[in-house]
């Protein structure tokens, strides 16, 4: 089995299920975690699923991914729109990155249309709610598998 996929969640995502359910859905973060792990299992992949409200902790985890992960799925929450530190960490990690958002940020306020994560991301999934986590696992599985095939 390859190294785990780090699925990293930023600020306020611990409130999923109670926070603006019309935008973010009724599922809790624990529900999303179960969905993500189940999809990964079907692809014989391991997931390390985490959430923090702290920007520095996200940076630490992205640095950790350099050694310990095969790729990163990142829902950086509001730090998506503000954090050069997260962009720098992603560039330093040299791992495939999928940027993820539950909501379609492009249908929302203009300040959500810019992302500091996107320049470091292989691709972006947004607007599919919790299902997006499963889609991100599938997308990253393809990238990881084809990069390993390239090494064979
Ligand atoms: C979010 C979108 C961000 O704009 C917002 O700040 C979040 C969640 C999403 O998953 O839709 O906290 O990343």
mmCIF file with all atom_site columns, C-alpha atoms and ligand atoms in Angstrom:
data_model
loop_
_atom_site.group_PDB
_atom_site.id
_atom_site.type_symbol
_atom_site.label_atom_id
_atom_site.label_alt_id
_atom_site.label_comp_id
_atom_site.label_asym_id
_atom_site.label_entity_id
_atom_site.label_seq_id
_atom_site.pdbx_PDB_ins_code
_atom_site.Cartn_x
_atom_site.Cartn_y
_atom_site.Cartn_z
_atom_site.occupancy
_atom_site.B_iso_or_equiv
_atom_site.pdbx_formal_charge
_atom_site.auth_seq_id
_atom_site.auth_comp_id
_atom_site.auth_asym_id
_atom_site.auth_atom_id
_atom_site.pdbx_PDB_model_num
ATOM   1   C CA . UNK A 1 1   ? 0.000   0.000  0.000   1.00 0.00 ? 1   UNK A CA 1
ATOM   2   C CA . UNK A 1 2   ? 1.371   3.475  -0.815  1.00 0.00 ? 2   UNK A CA 1
ATOM   3   C CA . UNK A 1 3   ? 1.802   6.117  1.879   1.00 0.00 ? 3   UNK A CA 1
ATOM   4   C CA . UNK A 1 4   ? -1.532  7.553  3.108   1.00 0.00 ? 4   UNK A CA 1
ATOM   5   C CA . UNK A 1 5   ? -3.359  10.431 1.483   1.00 0.00 ? 5   UNK A CA 1
ATOM   6   C CA . UNK A 1 6   ? -3.467  13.366 3.864   1.00 0.00 ? 6   UNK A CA 1
ATOM   7   C CA . UNK A 1 7   ? -6.993  14.854 3.869   1.00 0.00 ? 7   UNK A CA 1
ATOM   8   C CA . UNK A 1 8   ? -6.555  18.178 5.613   1.00 0.00 ? 8   UNK A CA 1
ATOM   9   C CA . UNK A 1 9   ? -9.420  20.394 6.721   1.00 0.00 ? 9   UNK A CA 1
ATOM   10  C CA . UNK A 1 10  ? -9.086  23.969 7.878   1.00 0.00 ? 10  UNK A CA 1
ATOM   11  C CA . UNK A 1 11  ? -11.005 26.402 10.069  1.00 0.00 ? 11  UNK A CA 1
ATOM   12  C CA . UNK A 1 12  ? -14.663 25.968 10.967  1.00 0.00 ? 12  UNK A CA 1
ATOM   13  C CA . UNK A 1 13  ? -14.975 22.638 9.190   1.00 0.00 ? 13  UNK A CA 1
ATOM   14  C CA . UNK A 1 14  ? -15.335 21.050 12.652  1.00 0.00 ? 14  UNK A CA 1
ATOM   15  C CA . UNK A 1 15  ? -18.772 22.727 12.639  1.00 0.00 ? 15  UNK A CA 1
ATOM   16  C CA . UNK A 1 16  ? -20.049 20.842 9.590   1.00 0.00 ? 16  UNK A CA 1
ATOM   17  C CA . UNK A 1 17  ? -23.655 19.788 10.053  1.00 0.00 ? 17  UNK A CA 1
ATOM   18  C CA . UNK A 1 18  ? -24.544 22.789 12.191  1.00 0.00 ? 18  UNK A CA 1
ATOM   19  C CA . UNK A 1 19  ? -22.790 25.571 10.267  1.00 0.00 ? 19  UNK A CA 1
ATOM   20  C CA . UNK A 1 20  ? -24.941 27.071 7.500   1.00 0.00 ? 20  UNK A CA 1
ATOM   21  C CA . UNK A 1 21  ? -26.320 23.673 6.384   1.00 0.00 ? 21  UNK A CA 1
ATOM   22  C CA . UNK A 1 22  ? -27.956 25.272 3.322   1.00 0.00 ? 22  UNK A CA 1
ATOM   23  C CA . UNK A 1 23  ? -24.420 26.009 2.071   1.00 0.00 ? 23  UNK A CA 1
ATOM   24  C CA . UNK A 1 24  ? -22.308 23.232 3.578   1.00 0.00 ? 24  UNK A CA 1
ATOM   25  C CA . UNK A 1 25  ? -24.826 20.381 3.968   1.00 0.00 ? 25  UNK A CA 1
ATOM   26  C CA . UNK A 1 26  ? -26.198 18.411 6.907   1.00 0.00 ? 26  UNK A CA 1
ATOM   27  C CA . UNK A 1 27  ? -23.401 15.865 7.240   1.00 0.00 ? 27  UNK A CA 1
ATOM   28  C CA . UNK A 1 28  ? -20.946 16.233 10.096  1.00 0.00 ? 28  UNK A CA 1
ATOM   29  C CA . UNK A 1 29  ? -17.178 16.089 9.642   1.00 0.00 ? 29  UNK A CA 1
ATOM   30  C CA . UNK A 1 30  ? -17.279 12.569 11.149  1.00 0.00 ? 30  UNK A CA 1
ATOM   31  C CA . UNK A 1 31  ? -19.763 11.563 8.412   1.00 0.00 ? 31  UNK A CA 1
ATOM   32  C CA . UNK A 1 32  ? -17.490 13.077 5.758   1.00 0.00 ? 32  UNK A CA 1
ATOM   33  C CA . UNK A 1 33  ? -14.531 11.243 7.227   1.00 0.00 ? 33  UNK A CA 1
ATOM   34  C CA . UNK A 1 34  ? -16.365 7.894  7.076   1.00 0.00 ? 34  UNK A CA 1
ATOM   35  C CA . UNK A 1 35  ? -17.334 8.520  3.431   1.00 0.00 ? 35  UNK A CA 1
ATOM   36  C CA . UNK A 1 36  ? -13.756 9.491  2.518   1.00 0.00 ? 36  UNK A CA 1
ATOM   37  C CA . UNK A 1 37  ? -12.194 6.483  4.262   1.00 0.00 ? 37  UNK A CA 1
ATOM   38  C CA . UNK A 1 38  ? -14.728 4.102  2.700   1.00 0.00 ? 38  UNK A CA 1
ATOM   39  C CA . UNK A 1 39  ? -14.007 5.372  -0.832  1.00 0.00 ? 39  UNK A CA 1
ATOM   40  C CA . UNK A 1 40  ? -10.256 5.128  -0.220  1.00 0.00 ? 40  UNK A CA 1
ATOM   41  C CA . UNK A 1 41  ? -10.605 1.530  1.021   1.00 0.00 ? 41  UNK A CA 1
ATOM   42  C CA . UNK A 1 42  ? -12.270 0.512  -2.258  1.00 0.00 ? 42  UNK A CA 1
ATOM   43  C CA . UNK A 1 43  ? -9.156  1.807  -4.042  1.00 0.00 ? 43  UNK A CA 1
ATOM   44  C CA . UNK A 1 44  ? -6.776  0.125  -1.575  1.00 0.00 ? 44  UNK A CA 1
ATOM   45  C CA . UNK A 1 45  ? -5.630  3.518  -0.298  1.00 0.00 ? 45  UNK A CA 1
ATOM   46  C CA . UNK A 1 46  ? -5.146  4.707  3.234   1.00 0.00 ? 46  UNK A CA 1
ATOM   47  C CA . UNK A 1 47  ? -6.343  8.109  4.483   1.00 0.00 ? 47  UNK A CA 1
ATOM   48  C CA . UNK A 1 48  ? -5.069  10.312 7.296   1.00 0.00 ? 48  UNK A CA 1
ATOM   49  C CA . UNK A 1 49  ? -8.011  12.669 7.902   1.00 0.00 ? 49  UNK A CA 1
ATOM   50  C CA . UNK A 1 50  ? -7.457  15.772 10.043  1.00 0.00 ? 50  UNK A CA 1
ATOM   51  C CA . UNK A 1 51  ? -9.018  19.136 10.915  1.00 0.00 ? 51  UNK A CA 1
ATOM   52  C CA . UNK A 1 52  ? -7.600  22.220 12.580  1.00 0.00 ? 52  UNK A CA 1
ATOM   53  C CA . UNK A 1 53  ? -8.645  25.803 13.101  1.00 0.00 ? 53  UNK A CA 1
ATOM   54  C CA . UNK A 1 54  ? -5.010  26.907 13.107  1.00 0.00 ? 54  UNK A CA 1
ATOM   55  C CA . UNK A 1 55  ? -3.139  28.117 10.022  1.00 0.00 ? 55  UNK A CA 1
ATOM   56  C CA . UNK A 1 56  ? 0.228   27.144 11.531  1.00 0.00 ? 56  UNK A CA 1
ATOM   57  C CA . UNK A 1 57  ? -0.942  23.604 12.211  1.00 0.00 ? 57  UNK A CA 1
ATOM   58  C CA . UNK A 1 58  ? -2.059  23.274 8.579   1.00 0.00 ? 58  UNK A CA 1
ATOM   59  C CA . UNK A 1 59  ? 1.414   24.419 7.489   1.00 0.00 ? 59  UNK A CA 1
ATOM   60  C CA . UNK A 1 60  ? 2.995   21.848 9.855   1.00 0.00 ? 60  UNK A CA 1
ATOM   61  C CA . UNK A 1 61  ? 0.811   19.065 8.449   1.00 0.00 ? 61  UNK A CA 1
ATOM   62  C CA . UNK A 1 62  ? 1.619   20.021 4.839   1.00 0.00 ? 62  UNK A CA 1
ATOM   63  C CA . UNK A 1 63  ? 5.324   19.920 5.735   1.00 0.00 ? 63  UNK A CA 1
ATOM   64  C CA . UNK A 1 64  ? 4.777   16.494 7.333   1.00 0.00 ? 64  UNK A CA 1
ATOM   65  C CA . UNK A 1 65  ? 3.104   15.309 4.104   1.00 0.00 ? 65  UNK A CA 1
ATOM   66  C CA . UNK A 1 66  ? 6.379   15.780 2.232   1.00 0.00 ? 66  UNK A CA 1
ATOM   67  C CA . UNK A 1 67  ? 7.768   12.681 4.007   1.00 0.00 ? 67  UNK A CA 1
ATOM   68  C CA . UNK A 1 68  ? 4.682   10.798 5.072   1.00 0.00 ? 68  UNK A CA 1
ATOM   69  C CA . UNK A 1 69  ? 1.957   11.184 2.412   1.00 0.00 ? 69  UNK A CA 1
ATOM   70  C CA . UNK A 1 70  ? 1.498   10.160 -1.206  1.00 0.00 ? 70  UNK A CA 1
ATOM   71  C CA . UNK A 1 71  ? -0.651  13.228 -1.839  1.00 0.00 ? 71  UNK A CA 1
ATOM   72  C CA . UNK A 1 72  ? -2.764  15.918 -0.202  1.00 0.00 ? 72  UNK A CA 1
ATOM   73  C CA . UNK A 1 73  ? -6.468  16.727 -0.390  1.00 0.00 ? 73  UNK A CA 1
ATOM   74  C CA . UNK A 1 74  ? -6.896  20.169 1.119   1.00 0.00 ? 74  UNK A CA 1
ATOM   75  C CA . UNK A 1 75  ? -10.014 22.041 2.140   1.00 0.00 ? 75  UNK A CA 1
ATOM   76  C CA . UNK A 1 76  ? -8.269  25.028 3.645   1.00 0.00 ? 76  UNK A CA 1
ATOM   77  C CA . UNK A 1 77  ? -11.573 26.800 4.445   1.00 0.00 ? 77  UNK A CA 1
ATOM   78  C CA . UNK A 1 78  ? -11.162 30.563 4.648   1.00 0.00 ? 78  UNK A CA 1
ATOM   79  C CA . UNK A 1 79  ? -7.348  30.277 4.617   1.00 0.00 ? 79  UNK A CA 1
ATOM   80  C CA . UNK A 1 80  ? -7.771  29.359 0.943   1.00 0.00 ? 80  UNK A CA 1
ATOM   81  C CA . UNK A 1 81  ? -8.429  33.015 0.272   1.00 0.00 ? 81  UNK A CA 1
ATOM   82  C CA . UNK A 1 82  ? -5.783  34.522 2.552   1.00 0.00 ? 82  UNK A CA 1
ATOM   83  C CA . UNK A 1 83  ? -2.775  32.289 3.153   1.00 0.00 ? 83  UNK A CA 1
ATOM   84  C CA . UNK A 1 84  ? 0.510   32.738 1.310   1.00 0.00 ? 84  UNK A CA 1
ATOM   85  C CA . UNK A 1 85  ? 2.052   30.508 4.030   1.00 0.00 ? 85  UNK A CA 1
ATOM   86  C CA . UNK A 1 86  ? -0.122  27.590 2.923   1.00 0.00 ? 86  UNK A CA 1
ATOM   87  C CA . UNK A 1 87  ? 0.781   28.176 -0.735  1.00 0.00 ? 87  UNK A CA 1
ATOM   88  C CA . UNK A 1 88  ? 4.489   28.194 0.160   1.00 0.00 ? 88  UNK A CA 1
ATOM   89  C CA . UNK A 1 89  ? 4.109   24.978 2.190   1.00 0.00 ? 89  UNK A CA 1
ATOM   90  C CA . UNK A 1 90  ? 2.272   23.242 -0.672  1.00 0.00 ? 90  UNK A CA 1
ATOM   91  C CA . UNK A 1 91  ? 4.965   24.244 -3.152  1.00 0.00 ? 91  UNK A CA 1
ATOM   92  C CA . UNK A 1 92  ? 7.637   22.922 -0.784  1.00 0.00 ? 92  UNK A CA 1
ATOM   93  C CA . UNK A 1 93  ? 5.793   19.617 -0.251  1.00 0.00 ? 93  UNK A CA 1
ATOM   94  C CA . UNK A 1 94  ? 6.232   18.510 -3.875  1.00 0.00 ? 94  UNK A CA 1
ATOM   95  C CA . UNK A 1 95  ? 3.202   16.193 -3.660  1.00 0.00 ? 95  UNK A CA 1
ATOM   96  C CA . UNK A 1 96  ? 0.082   16.051 -5.816  1.00 0.00 ? 96  UNK A CA 1
ATOM   97  C CA . UNK A 1 97  ? -2.543  18.352 -4.308  1.00 0.00 ? 97  UNK A CA 1
ATOM   98  C CA . UNK A 1 98  ? -6.308  18.428 -4.859  1.00 0.00 ? 98  UNK A CA 1
ATOM   99  C CA . UNK A 1 99  ? -7.986  21.635 -3.695  1.00 0.00 ? 99  UNK A CA 1
ATOM   100 C CA . UNK A 1 100 ? -11.441 20.927 -2.321  1.00 0.00 ? 100 UNK A CA 1
ATOM   101 C CA . UNK A 1 101 ? -14.467 22.984 -1.307  1.00 0.00 ? 101 UNK A CA 1
ATOM   102 C CA . UNK A 1 102 ? -17.904 21.764 -0.304  1.00 0.00 ? 102 UNK A CA 1
ATOM   103 C CA . UNK A 1 103 ? -19.606 24.838 -1.699  1.00 0.00 ? 103 UNK A CA 1
ATOM   104 C CA . UNK A 1 104 ? -19.283 26.312 -5.175  1.00 0.00 ? 104 UNK A CA 1
ATOM   105 C CA . UNK A 1 105 ? -17.107 29.254 -4.165  1.00 0.00 ? 105 UNK A CA 1
ATOM   106 C CA . UNK A 1 106 ? -17.639 30.889 -7.582  1.00 0.00 ? 106 UNK A CA 1
ATOM   107 C CA . UNK A 1 107 ? -21.362 31.308 -6.881  1.00 0.00 ? 107 UNK A CA 1
ATOM   108 C CA . UNK A 1 108 ? -20.560 33.113 -3.663  1.00 0.00 ? 108 UNK A CA 1
ATOM   109 C CA . UNK A 1 109 ? -18.941 36.385 -2.563  1.00 0.00 ? 109 UNK A CA 1
ATOM   110 C CA . UNK A 1 110 ? -16.179 37.810 -4.796  1.00 0.00 ? 110 UNK A CA 1
ATOM   111 C CA . UNK A 1 111 ? -13.553 37.401 -2.037  1.00 0.00 ? 111 UNK A CA 1
ATOM   112 C CA . UNK A 1 112 ? -14.012 33.621 -2.311  1.00 0.00 ? 112 UNK A CA 1
ATOM   113 C CA . UNK A 1 113 ? -13.147 33.642 -6.028  1.00 0.00 ? 113 UNK A CA 1
ATOM   114 C CA . UNK A 1 114 ? -9.424  33.970 -5.408  1.00 0.00 ? 114 UNK A CA 1
ATOM   115 C CA . UNK A 1 115 ? -7.468  31.012 -4.037  1.00 0.00 ? 115 UNK A CA 1
ATOM   116 C CA . UNK A 1 116 ? -3.867  30.889 -2.822  1.00 0.00 ? 116 UNK A CA 1
ATOM   117 C CA . UNK A 1 117 ? -4.111  27.077 -2.950  1.00 0.00 ? 117 UNK A CA 1
ATOM   118 C CA . UNK A 1 118 ? -4.973  26.773 -6.664  1.00 0.00 ? 118 UNK A CA 1
ATOM   119 C CA . UNK A 1 119 ? -1.505  27.627 -8.078  1.00 0.00 ? 119 UNK A CA 1
ATOM   120 C CA . UNK A 1 120 ? -0.114  24.601 -6.200  1.00 0.00 ? 120 UNK A CA 1
ATOM   121 C CA . UNK A 1 121 ? -3.030  22.273 -6.990  1.00 0.00 ? 121 UNK A CA 1
ATOM   122 C CA . UNK A 1 122 ? -3.289  19.632 -9.676  1.00 0.00 ? 122 UNK A CA 1
ATOM   123 C CA . UNK A 1 123 ? -7.020  20.364 -9.796  1.00 0.00 ? 123 UNK A CA 1
ATOM   124 C CA . UNK A 1 124 ? -9.930  21.863 -7.898  1.00 0.00 ? 124 UNK A CA 1
ATOM   125 C CA . UNK A 1 125 ? -13.201 20.212 -6.855  1.00 0.00 ? 125 UNK A CA 1
ATOM   126 C CA . UNK A 1 126 ? -15.906 22.512 -5.547  1.00 0.00 ? 126 UNK A CA 1
ATOM   127 C CA . UNK A 1 127 ? -19.671 22.636 -5.270  1.00 0.00 ? 127 UNK A CA 1
ATOM   128 C CA . UNK A 1 128 ? -20.438 18.923 -4.797  1.00 0.00 ? 128 UNK A CA 1
ATOM   129 C CA . UNK A 1 129 ? -20.798 18.957 -1.013  1.00 0.00 ? 129 UNK A CA 1
ATOM   130 C CA . UNK A 1 130 ? -19.496 15.931 0.895   1.00 0.00 ? 130 UNK A CA 1
ATOM   131 C CA . UNK A 1 131 ? -19.445 13.903 -2.335  1.00 0.00 ? 131 UNK A CA 1
ATOM   132 C CA . UNK A 1 132 ? -16.491 16.095 -3.336  1.00 0.00 ? 132 UNK A CA 1
ATOM   133 C CA . UNK A 1 133 ? -14.299 14.245 -0.820  1.00 0.00 ? 133 UNK A CA 1
ATOM   134 C CA . UNK A 1 134 ? -14.973 10.966 -2.630  1.00 0.00 ? 134 UNK A CA 1
ATOM   135 C CA . UNK A 1 135 ? -14.326 12.613 -6.004  1.00 0.00 ? 135 UNK A CA 1
ATOM   136 C CA . UNK A 1 136 ? -11.050 13.986 -4.689  1.00 0.00 ? 136 UNK A CA 1
ATOM   137 C CA . UNK A 1 137 ? -9.966  10.522 -3.509  1.00 0.00 ? 137 UNK A CA 1
ATOM   138 C CA . UNK A 1 138 ? -10.716 9.133  -6.984  1.00 0.00 ? 138 UNK A CA 1
ATOM   139 C CA . UNK A 1 139 ? -8.801  11.943 -8.676  1.00 0.00 ? 139 UNK A CA 1
ATOM   140 C CA . UNK A 1 140 ? -5.781  11.579 -6.410  1.00 0.00 ? 140 UNK A CA 1
ATOM   141 C CA . UNK A 1 141 ? -5.828  7.775  -6.753  1.00 0.00 ? 141 UNK A CA 1
ATOM   142 C CA . UNK A 1 142 ? -5.472  8.185  -10.538 1.00 0.00 ? 142 UNK A CA 1
ATOM   143 C CA . UNK A 1 143 ? -2.573  10.615 -10.154 1.00 0.00 ? 143 UNK A CA 1
ATOM   144 C CA . UNK A 1 144 ? -0.759  8.446  -7.586  1.00 0.00 ? 144 UNK A CA 1
ATOM   145 C CA . UNK A 1 145 ? -1.271  5.272  -9.616  1.00 0.00 ? 145 UNK A CA 1
ATOM   146 C CA . UNK A 1 146 ? -0.027  6.816  -12.853 1.00 0.00 ? 146 UNK A CA 1
ATOM   147 C CA . UNK A 1 147 ? 3.016   8.384  -11.164 1.00 0.00 ? 147 UNK A CA 1
ATOM   148 C CA . UNK A 1 148 ? 3.906   4.974  -9.671  1.00 0.00 ? 148 UNK A CA 1
ATOM   149 C CA . UNK A 1 149 ? 3.430   3.298  -13.050 1.00 0.00 ? 149 UNK A CA 1
ATOM   150 C CA . UNK A 1 150 ? 5.886   5.862  -14.434 1.00 0.00 ? 150 UNK A CA 1
ATOM   151 C CA . UNK A 1 151 ? 8.502   4.697  -11.903 1.00 0.00 ? 151 UNK A CA 1
ATOM   152 C CA . UNK A 1 152 ? 8.105   0.991  -12.757 1.00 0.00 ? 152 UNK A CA 1
HETATM 153 C C1 . LIG B 2 .   ? -15.081 26.260 1.979   1.00 0.00 ? 1   LIG B C1 1
HETATM 154 C C2 . LIG B 2 .   ? -15.300 27.564 1.218   1.00 0.00 ? 1   LIG B C2 1
HETATM 155 C C3 . LIG B 2 .   ? -14.554 28.700 1.883   1.00 0.00 ? 1   LIG B C3 1
HETATM 156 O O1 . LIG B 2 .   ? -14.782 29.916 1.167   1.00 0.00 ? 1   LIG B O1 1
HETATM 157 C C4 . LIG B 2 .   ? -15.054 28.883 3.306   1.00 0.00 ? 1   LIG B C4 1
HETATM 158 O O2 . LIG B 2 .   ? -14.329 29.914 3.950   1.00 0.00 ? 1   LIG B O2 1
HETATM 159 C C5 . LIG B 2 .   ? -15.034 27.632 4.088   1.00 0.00 ? 1   LIG B C5 1
HETATM 160 C C6 . LIG B 2 .   ? -15.416 26.384 3.448   1.00 0.00 ? 1   LIG B C6 1
HETATM 161 C C7 . LIG B 2 .   ? -15.945 25.112 1.406   1.00 0.00 ? 1   LIG B C7 1
HETATM 162 O O3 . LIG B 2 .   ? -15.658 23.967 1.729   1.00 0.00 ? 1   LIG B O3 1
HETATM 163 O O4 . LIG B 2 .   ? -16.916 25.372 0.688   1.00 0.00 ? 1   LIG B O4 1
HETATM 164 O O5 . LIG B 2 .   ? -14.790 27.640 5.289   1.00 0.00 ? 1   LIG B O5 1
HETATM 165 O O6 . LIG B 2 .   ? -13.718 25.884 1.837   1.00 0.00 ? 1   LIG B O6 1
#
